[in-house]
Amino acid sequence: MNCPAAIANNPELLIADEPTTALDVTIQAEILKLLKELQDKLGMGLVFITHDLNIVKRIADRVVVMQKGEIVEEAETTKLFASPQHPYTKRLLAAEPTGRKAPVPDSAKILLETKNLNVRFKLPGDGWFGGGGHEIHAVNNVNLTLREGQTIGIVGESGSGKSTLARAILRLVPSEGQILFNGHDITHLSRRSLQPIRREVQVVLQDPFGSLSPRLTAGQVVTEGLWVHEPSISSKERDKRAAQAFEEVSLDPATRNRYPHEFSGGQRQRIAIARALILHPKLIILDEPTSALDREVQKQIVDLLRNLQQKHNLAYLFISHDLVVVRALSDYIMVMKDGVVVEEGQSEALFNNPREAYTQRLLAAALGKEAVKALASAS
């Protein structure tokens, strides 16, 4: 958010359009605090546009709810949250992902393990010959065990090492330590030897528009992996598989000849999930798959992921800064800070009784201090 430019002329009104959507919860809290301080200092009005109802509750004096370009309800914040009148408002407030995933049994087969996994990046120096650079330890001795049917949520601030850990597991960045998949050591496999593994480990990324090629139809996007892993099948078979994948993610197969821009954000994320599913993977790495979606669509995607996991016994590695979604989808959570796992445990135990001050701060930023105290007292 470019605050200095926005307030350079001491405006009477500041319009903040989704300024915290891609931010982790602690940075988000800092931005909200900054906006409140600027508002008090400059006496300006603030129009805050967001799909995050938790933020609305914390920052807004008055709420305007829009649907299909029209204002369907307007009220003071406390009144609207306590007694919504319009059916759409009620649906939005009820759309927060709920439910809890039961832990998998200890007897479940281990699918993925990392042992003392490290990733280091060397930064260039300032001198003529590149001297004086220093090293960043992005992932520091991380040990992870993921079983079939399990979801491990990886949480932490931006720069904590969450996505770097995922890239190391995918063998997209050099790493030290050991990576075991389905009982096989893949740490030093060649690119050719890794290809069968890549079929079994798929990824769904954050941006449901940028991750899909605009030059391909949705059906072609979904079948991209088949060109690599099953190049000999006929175009008729590929199209049949695309239609089946669309049905599995609750999309109309007749729409598979449309292009990505013709779908909504939630539909595009379903297409991304279908692209991963078509190869029948054992593990899907979900990197912030719901952060760009509104709460109603988030709940739909969470429900879809749950159903697919149960149907196919999928394992998920779920990376997110949205702790509400993490809690709804994960049965085990790892908290990362500066490349180190500072706390981990069963989801409910960690939420109800966080031991580390850093975890407590994350929960307070996401849920509010009172909610964290209530969780602790309830446990």
Short mmCIF file of C-alpha atoms in Angstrom, two decimals:
data_model
loop_
_atom_site.label_atom_id
_atom_site.label_comp_id
_atom_site.label_asym_id
_atom_site.label_seq_id
_atom_site.Cartn_x
_atom_site.Cartn_y
_atom_site.Cartn_z
CA MET A 1 0.00 0.00 0.00
CA ASN A 2 1.50 3.33 -1.09
CA CYS A 3 0.48 5.45 1.90
CA PRO A 4 2.97 8.33 1.40
CA ALA A 5 1.70 9.00 -2.12
CA ALA A 6 -1.93 8.63 -1.10
CA ILE A 7 -1.73 11.18 1.75
CA ALA A 8 0.77 13.60 0.17
CA ASN A 9 -1.89 16.28 -0.38
CA ASN A 10 -3.67 15.79 2.96
CA PRO A 11 -6.82 14.34 1.39
CA GLU A 12 -10.22 14.59 2.98
CA LEU A 13 -11.06 11.10 1.75
CA LEU A 14 -8.85 8.03 1.31
CA ILE A 15 -10.13 5.05 -0.71
CA ALA A 16 -8.34 1.83 0.28
CA ASP A 17 -9.18 -0.93 -2.22
CA GLU A 18 -8.24 -4.36 -0.79
CA PRO A 19 -5.01 -2.96 0.75
CA THR A 20 -4.40 -6.00 2.98
CA THR A 21 -5.52 -8.92 0.79
CA ALA A 22 -2.09 -10.41 0.03
CA LEU A 23 -0.54 -9.63 3.43
CA ASP A 24 0.11 -11.91 6.37
CA VAL A 25 -1.90 -11.29 9.54
CA THR A 26 0.74 -9.36 11.48
CA ILE A 27 1.55 -7.00 8.59
CA GLN A 28 -2.18 -6.69 8.01
CA ALA A 29 -2.65 -5.59 11.62
CA GLU A 30 0.14 -3.02 11.23
CA ILE A 31 -1.47 -1.57 8.08
CA LEU A 32 -4.85 -1.30 9.81
CA LYS A 33 -3.22 0.43 12.77
CA LEU A 34 -1.41 2.84 10.41
CA LEU A 35 -4.63 3.69 8.57
CA LYS A 36 -6.39 4.41 11.86
CA GLU A 37 -3.54 6.65 13.03
CA LEU A 38 -3.52 8.56 9.72
CA GLN A 39 -7.27 8.96 9.87
CA ASP A 40 -7.12 10.39 13.40
CA LYS A 41 -4.18 12.66 12.55
CA LEU A 42 -5.55 14.06 9.28
CA GLY A 43 -9.25 13.90 10.13
CA MET A 44 -9.98 12.23 6.80
CA GLY A 45 -12.76 9.89 5.81
CA LEU A 46 -11.88 6.32 4.86
CA VAL A 47 -13.64 4.06 2.37
CA PHE A 48 -12.25 0.58 2.96
CA ILE A 49 -13.07 -1.96 0.26
CA THR A 50 -12.51 -5.59 1.23
CA HIS A 51 -13.96 -9.09 1.17
CA ASP A 52 -12.51 -9.86 4.63
CA LEU A 53 -15.33 -9.48 7.14
CA ASN A 54 -12.99 -9.79 10.13
CA ILE A 55 -11.26 -6.60 8.97
CA VAL A 56 -14.61 -4.87 8.40
CA LYS A 57 -15.62 -5.66 11.98
CA ARG A 58 -12.37 -4.20 13.33
CA ILE A 59 -11.98 -1.03 11.25
CA ALA A 60 -15.38 0.16 10.00
CA ASP A 61 -17.89 2.43 11.73
CA ARG A 62 -20.50 1.74 9.08
CA VAL A 63 -20.85 -1.05 6.52
CA VAL A 64 -22.25 -1.01 3.01
CA VAL A 65 -22.96 -4.44 1.49
CA MET A 66 -22.99 -4.69 -2.31
CA GLN A 67 -24.26 -7.43 -4.59
CA LYS A 68 -24.18 -7.32 -8.39
CA GLY A 69 -23.45 -3.60 -8.42
CA GLU A 70 -26.23 -2.65 -6.01
CA ILE A 71 -26.25 -1.70 -2.32
CA VAL A 72 -28.41 -4.31 -0.63
CA GLU A 73 -27.84 -3.27 2.99
CA GLU A 74 -26.27 -0.46 4.98
CA ALA A 75 -25.96 -0.12 8.75
CA GLU A 76 -23.65 0.61 11.65
CA THR A 77 -21.05 -2.13 11.98
CA THR A 78 -22.16 -3.54 15.32
CA LYS A 79 -25.80 -3.56 14.25
CA LEU A 80 -25.13 -5.21 10.90
CA PHE A 81 -23.02 -8.00 12.39
CA ALA A 82 -25.48 -8.55 15.23
CA SER A 83 -28.66 -8.43 13.14
CA PRO A 84 -28.18 -8.62 9.35
CA GLN A 85 -31.38 -8.05 7.40
CA HIS A 86 -30.71 -8.92 3.76
CA PRO A 87 -30.38 -12.60 2.74
CA TYR A 88 -27.08 -11.89 0.96
CA THR A 89 -25.61 -10.25 4.08
CA LYS A 90 -26.71 -13.20 6.17
CA ARG A 91 -25.09 -15.55 3.67
CA LEU A 92 -21.83 -13.60 3.77
CA LEU A 93 -21.68 -13.62 7.56
CA ALA A 94 -22.42 -17.36 7.62
CA ALA A 95 -19.81 -18.12 4.97
CA GLU A 96 -16.75 -18.30 7.21
CA PRO A 97 -15.06 -21.70 6.78
CA THR A 98 -16.06 -23.90 9.70
CA GLY A 99 -15.67 -27.47 10.81
CA ARG A 100 -12.54 -29.25 11.97
CA LYS A 101 -10.53 -31.98 10.28
CA ALA A 102 -9.92 -35.06 12.40
CA PRO A 103 -6.26 -36.09 12.70
CA VAL A 104 -5.17 -39.09 10.65
CA PRO A 105 -4.19 -42.21 12.63
CA ASP A 106 -0.52 -42.82 13.37
CA SER A 107 -0.85 -45.99 11.31
CA ALA A 108 -1.50 -43.99 8.13
CA LYS A 109 1.26 -44.42 5.56
CA ILE A 110 3.97 -41.76 5.54
CA LEU A 111 3.96 -40.05 2.15
CA LEU A 112 6.47 -37.21 2.54
CA GLU A 113 9.36 -36.62 4.91
CA THR A 114 12.01 -33.94 5.11
CA LYS A 115 15.01 -34.43 7.38
CA ASN A 116 17.11 -31.44 8.42
CA LEU A 117 16.08 -29.58 5.28
CA ASN A 118 18.01 -26.36 4.66
CA VAL A 119 17.82 -23.72 1.93
CA ARG A 120 20.37 -20.93 1.77
CA PHE A 121 20.49 -17.99 -0.60
CA LYS A 122 23.66 -16.01 -1.21
CA LEU A 123 22.99 -12.31 -1.71
CA PRO A 124 25.35 -10.35 -3.98
CA GLY A 125 27.71 -7.83 -2.42
CA ASP A 126 28.07 -4.16 -3.22
CA GLY A 127 31.68 -4.17 -4.38
CA TRP A 128 33.08 -4.43 -7.91
CA PHE A 129 33.73 -8.14 -7.51
CA GLY A 130 30.54 -8.94 -5.59
CA GLY A 131 32.29 -9.15 -2.23
CA GLY A 132 30.59 -8.42 1.05
CA GLY A 133 27.40 -10.32 0.26
CA HIS A 134 25.74 -12.31 3.00
CA GLU A 135 23.77 -15.52 3.21
CA ILE A 136 20.09 -15.91 4.05
CA HIS A 137 19.08 -19.13 5.76
CA ALA A 138 15.57 -19.29 4.29
CA VAL A 139 14.76 -22.80 5.57
CA ASN A 140 16.61 -23.95 8.66
CA ASN A 141 16.71 -27.66 9.63
CA VAL A 142 13.04 -28.35 8.96
CA ASN A 143 11.77 -31.85 9.76
CA LEU A 144 8.34 -32.66 8.38
CA THR A 145 6.27 -35.85 8.24
CA LEU A 146 3.11 -35.89 6.11
CA ARG A 147 0.87 -38.95 5.96
CA GLU A 148 -1.70 -40.04 3.40
CA GLY A 149 -4.99 -38.21 3.93
CA GLN A 150 -3.38 -35.62 6.18
CA THR A 151 -3.31 -31.84 5.84
CA ILE A 152 -0.38 -29.96 7.32
CA GLY A 153 -0.94 -26.22 7.49
CA ILE A 154 2.21 -24.09 7.20
CA VAL A 155 1.74 -20.62 8.68
CA GLY A 156 3.96 -17.63 9.39
CA GLU A 157 4.66 -14.07 8.34
CA SER A 158 5.88 -13.10 4.88
CA GLY A 159 9.51 -14.13 4.57
CA SER A 160 9.18 -16.89 7.16
CA GLY A 161 10.19 -19.56 4.65
CA LYS A 162 6.78 -21.17 3.93
CA SER A 163 6.87 -21.02 0.14
CA THR A 164 10.62 -21.67 0.01
CA LEU A 165 10.02 -24.89 1.94
CA ALA A 166 7.44 -25.92 -0.66
CA ARG A 167 9.80 -25.11 -3.54
CA ALA A 168 12.54 -27.15 -1.89
CA ILE A 169 10.18 -30.14 -1.55
CA LEU A 170 9.33 -29.75 -5.24
CA ARG A 171 13.07 -29.66 -6.00
CA LEU A 172 12.73 -26.20 -7.58
CA VAL A 173 15.48 -24.66 -5.42
CA PRO A 174 18.76 -26.23 -4.24
CA SER A 175 18.61 -27.60 -0.72
CA GLU A 176 20.59 -29.55 1.84
CA GLY A 177 19.25 -32.41 3.93
CA GLN A 178 16.96 -35.20 2.81
CA ILE A 179 13.61 -35.36 1.02
CA LEU A 180 11.73 -38.67 0.99
CA PHE A 181 8.57 -39.21 -1.06
CA ASN A 182 6.59 -42.42 -0.79
CA GLY A 183 9.60 -44.11 0.78
CA HIS A 184 12.06 -43.05 -1.92
CA ASP A 185 14.89 -40.56 -1.45
CA ILE A 186 14.37 -37.89 -4.12
CA THR A 187 16.96 -35.43 -2.82
CA HIS A 188 19.45 -35.93 -5.62
CA LEU A 189 17.35 -37.42 -8.41
CA SER A 190 17.98 -36.14 -11.92
CA ARG A 191 15.36 -34.16 -13.79
CA ARG A 192 14.44 -37.22 -15.85
CA SER A 193 14.16 -39.44 -12.77
CA LEU A 194 11.98 -36.84 -11.05
CA GLN A 195 9.32 -36.81 -13.79
CA PRO A 196 7.23 -39.71 -12.39
CA ILE A 197 7.38 -38.05 -8.96
CA ARG A 198 6.18 -34.72 -10.37
CA ARG A 199 3.04 -36.46 -11.59
CA GLU A 200 2.23 -37.51 -8.03
CA VAL A 201 2.95 -34.08 -6.50
CA GLN A 202 0.85 -31.25 -7.91
CA VAL A 203 0.52 -27.56 -7.00
CA VAL A 204 -2.34 -25.06 -6.77
CA LEU A 205 -1.11 -21.46 -6.59
CA GLN A 206 -2.49 -18.27 -5.08
CA ASP A 207 -3.53 -16.29 -8.14
CA PRO A 208 -6.38 -18.10 -9.93
CA PHE A 209 -5.94 -15.86 -12.98
CA GLY A 210 -2.19 -15.41 -13.34
CA SER A 211 -1.54 -19.15 -12.90
CA LEU A 212 -3.68 -20.03 -15.95
CA SER A 213 -2.48 -19.36 -19.49
CA PRO A 214 -4.80 -16.83 -21.19
CA ARG A 215 -3.95 -18.35 -24.58
CA LEU A 216 -5.43 -21.75 -23.76
CA THR A 217 -9.03 -22.75 -23.24
CA ALA A 218 -9.94 -23.98 -19.77
CA GLY A 219 -10.03 -27.55 -21.10
CA GLN A 220 -6.54 -27.18 -22.56
CA VAL A 221 -5.27 -25.73 -19.27
CA VAL A 222 -6.63 -28.70 -17.34
CA THR A 223 -5.01 -31.22 -19.71
CA GLU A 224 -1.56 -29.55 -19.85
CA GLY A 225 -0.06 -32.24 -17.62
CA LEU A 226 -1.34 -35.03 -19.84
CA TRP A 227 0.86 -33.78 -22.70
CA VAL A 228 3.88 -34.38 -20.47
CA HIS A 229 2.92 -37.53 -18.60
CA GLU A 230 0.61 -39.26 -21.10
CA PRO A 231 1.66 -37.91 -24.52
CA SER A 232 0.41 -40.95 -26.43
CA ILE A 233 -3.29 -40.61 -25.59
CA SER A 234 -5.64 -39.30 -28.28
CA SER A 235 -7.12 -35.81 -28.33
CA LYS A 236 -10.55 -37.41 -27.85
CA GLU A 237 -9.35 -39.12 -24.66
CA ARG A 238 -7.78 -35.88 -23.40
CA ASP A 239 -11.03 -34.04 -23.93
CA LYS A 240 -12.94 -36.81 -22.14
CA ARG A 241 -10.55 -36.58 -19.19
CA ALA A 242 -10.98 -32.78 -19.13
CA ALA A 243 -14.77 -33.15 -18.96
CA GLN A 244 -14.43 -35.63 -16.08
CA ALA A 245 -12.08 -33.27 -14.22
CA PHE A 246 -14.54 -30.39 -14.65
CA GLU A 247 -17.33 -32.51 -13.19
CA GLU A 248 -15.14 -33.47 -10.24
CA VAL A 249 -14.64 -29.82 -9.24
CA SER A 250 -18.34 -29.00 -9.83
CA LEU A 251 -17.89 -27.07 -13.07
CA ASP A 252 -20.09 -27.55 -16.12
CA PRO A 253 -18.03 -29.60 -18.63
CA ALA A 254 -19.71 -27.68 -21.46
CA THR A 255 -17.72 -24.57 -20.39
CA ARG A 256 -14.31 -26.19 -20.96
CA ASN A 257 -13.92 -24.48 -24.35
CA ARG A 258 -14.10 -21.02 -22.77
CA TYR A 259 -10.99 -19.03 -21.87
CA PRO A 260 -9.91 -18.30 -18.27
CA HIS A 261 -11.00 -14.64 -18.37
CA GLU A 262 -14.58 -15.80 -18.95
CA PHE A 263 -14.71 -17.42 -15.49
CA SER A 264 -15.03 -15.90 -12.03
CA GLY A 265 -12.15 -16.05 -9.54
CA GLY A 266 -13.65 -19.01 -7.72
CA GLN A 267 -14.28 -20.86 -10.97
CA ARG A 268 -10.70 -20.24 -12.10
CA GLN A 269 -9.42 -21.73 -8.84
CA ARG A 270 -11.59 -24.78 -9.49
CA ILE A 271 -9.94 -25.04 -12.92
CA ALA A 272 -6.52 -24.92 -11.23
CA ILE A 273 -7.60 -27.72 -8.87
CA ALA A 274 -8.92 -29.75 -11.82
CA ARG A 275 -5.54 -29.34 -13.56
CA ALA A 276 -3.86 -30.86 -10.51
CA LEU A 277 -6.42 -33.66 -10.09
CA ILE A 278 -6.35 -34.91 -13.67
CA LEU A 279 -3.00 -36.62 -13.04
CA HIS A 280 -4.32 -38.48 -9.96
CA PRO A 281 -1.67 -37.15 -7.55
CA LYS A 282 -1.01 -38.38 -4.03
CA LEU A 283 0.00 -34.92 -2.72
CA ILE A 284 -1.20 -31.43 -3.61
CA ILE A 285 0.72 -28.39 -2.38
CA LEU A 286 -1.74 -25.54 -1.87
CA ASP A 287 0.06 -22.19 -1.77
CA GLU A 288 -2.40 -19.51 -0.57
CA PRO A 289 -5.21 -20.96 -2.72
CA THR A 290 -8.01 -18.92 -1.10
CA SER A 291 -6.39 -15.57 -0.28
CA ALA A 292 -7.70 -13.81 -3.41
CA LEU A 293 -11.27 -15.04 -2.91
CA ASP A 294 -14.15 -13.61 -0.93
CA ARG A 295 -15.37 -15.47 2.16
CA GLU A 296 -18.35 -17.11 0.44
CA VAL A 297 -16.16 -18.53 -2.33
CA GLN A 298 -13.43 -19.44 0.18
CA LYS A 299 -15.90 -21.63 2.04
CA GLN A 300 -16.91 -23.32 -1.21
CA ILE A 301 -13.26 -24.04 -2.11
CA VAL A 302 -12.52 -25.35 1.40
CA ASP A 303 -15.55 -27.67 1.17
CA LEU A 304 -14.42 -28.84 -2.28
CA LEU A 305 -10.88 -29.57 -1.06
CA ARG A 306 -12.25 -31.52 1.91
CA ASN A 307 -14.49 -33.64 -0.31
CA LEU A 308 -11.71 -34.35 -2.79
CA GLN A 309 -9.33 -35.29 0.02
CA GLN A 310 -11.81 -37.74 1.47
CA LYS A 311 -12.66 -39.21 -1.94
CA HIS A 312 -9.06 -39.72 -3.11
CA ASN A 313 -7.22 -39.97 0.23
CA LEU A 314 -5.14 -36.96 -0.81
CA ALA A 315 -2.44 -35.40 1.33
CA TYR A 316 -2.28 -31.59 1.39
CA LEU A 317 0.52 -29.25 2.31
CA PHE A 318 -1.47 -26.06 2.89
CA ILE A 319 0.44 -22.77 2.98
CA SER A 320 -1.57 -19.76 4.10
CA HIS A 321 -1.59 -16.65 6.26
CA ASP A 322 -5.36 -16.97 6.77
CA LEU A 323 -5.58 -18.78 10.10
CA VAL A 324 -9.35 -19.19 9.91
CA VAL A 325 -9.02 -21.21 6.71
CA VAL A 326 -5.96 -23.06 8.03
CA ARG A 327 -7.90 -24.16 11.11
CA ALA A 328 -10.84 -25.36 9.02
CA LEU A 329 -8.74 -27.44 6.62
CA SER A 330 -5.69 -28.66 8.57
CA ASP A 331 -5.33 -31.37 11.20
CA TYR A 332 -1.68 -30.47 11.94
CA ILE A 333 0.01 -27.06 11.90
CA MET A 334 3.62 -25.93 11.65
CA VAL A 335 4.45 -22.32 12.53
CA MET A 336 7.50 -20.87 10.79
CA LYS A 337 9.57 -17.79 11.63
CA ASP A 338 12.81 -16.79 9.90
CA GLY A 339 13.08 -20.24 8.29
CA VAL A 340 12.66 -22.13 11.57
CA VAL A 341 9.67 -24.16 12.75
CA VAL A 342 9.06 -22.49 16.12
CA GLU A 343 5.96 -24.47 17.07
CA GLU A 344 3.96 -27.39 15.70
CA GLY A 345 1.20 -29.70 16.78
CA GLN A 346 -2.36 -30.90 16.23
CA SER A 347 -4.49 -28.06 14.92
CA GLU A 348 -6.94 -27.74 17.81
CA ALA A 349 -4.24 -28.06 20.45
CA LEU A 350 -2.17 -25.33 18.84
CA PHE A 351 -5.12 -22.96 18.44
CA ASN A 352 -6.44 -23.57 21.94
CA ASN A 353 -3.12 -23.39 23.74
CA PRO A 354 -0.33 -21.73 21.72
CA ARG A 355 2.93 -21.96 23.64
CA GLU A 356 5.23 -19.63 21.72
CA ALA A 357 4.86 -15.85 21.93
CA TYR A 358 5.17 -15.64 18.14
CA THR A 359 2.24 -18.05 17.63
CA GLN A 360 0.19 -16.09 20.15
CA ARG A 361 0.95 -12.89 18.25
CA LEU A 362 -0.14 -14.47 14.94
CA LEU A 363 -3.40 -15.65 16.45
CA ALA A 364 -4.06 -12.30 18.12
CA ALA A 365 -3.47 -10.47 14.83
CA ALA A 366 -5.82 -12.81 12.97
CA LEU A 367 -8.57 -13.42 15.52
CA GLY A 368 -8.18 -10.57 18.00
CA LYS A 369 -6.74 -10.74 21.50
CA GLU A 370 -10.10 -11.44 23.12
CA ALA A 371 -10.69 -14.45 20.85
CA VAL A 372 -7.30 -15.88 21.77
CA LYS A 373 -8.03 -15.43 25.49
CA ALA A 374 -11.40 -17.12 25.03
CA LEU A 375 -9.77 -20.07 23.28
CA ALA A 376 -7.21 -20.42 26.04
CA SER A 377 -9.84 -20.27 28.82
CA ALA A 378 -12.02 -22.79 26.98
CA SER A 379 -9.16 -25.26 26.89
#
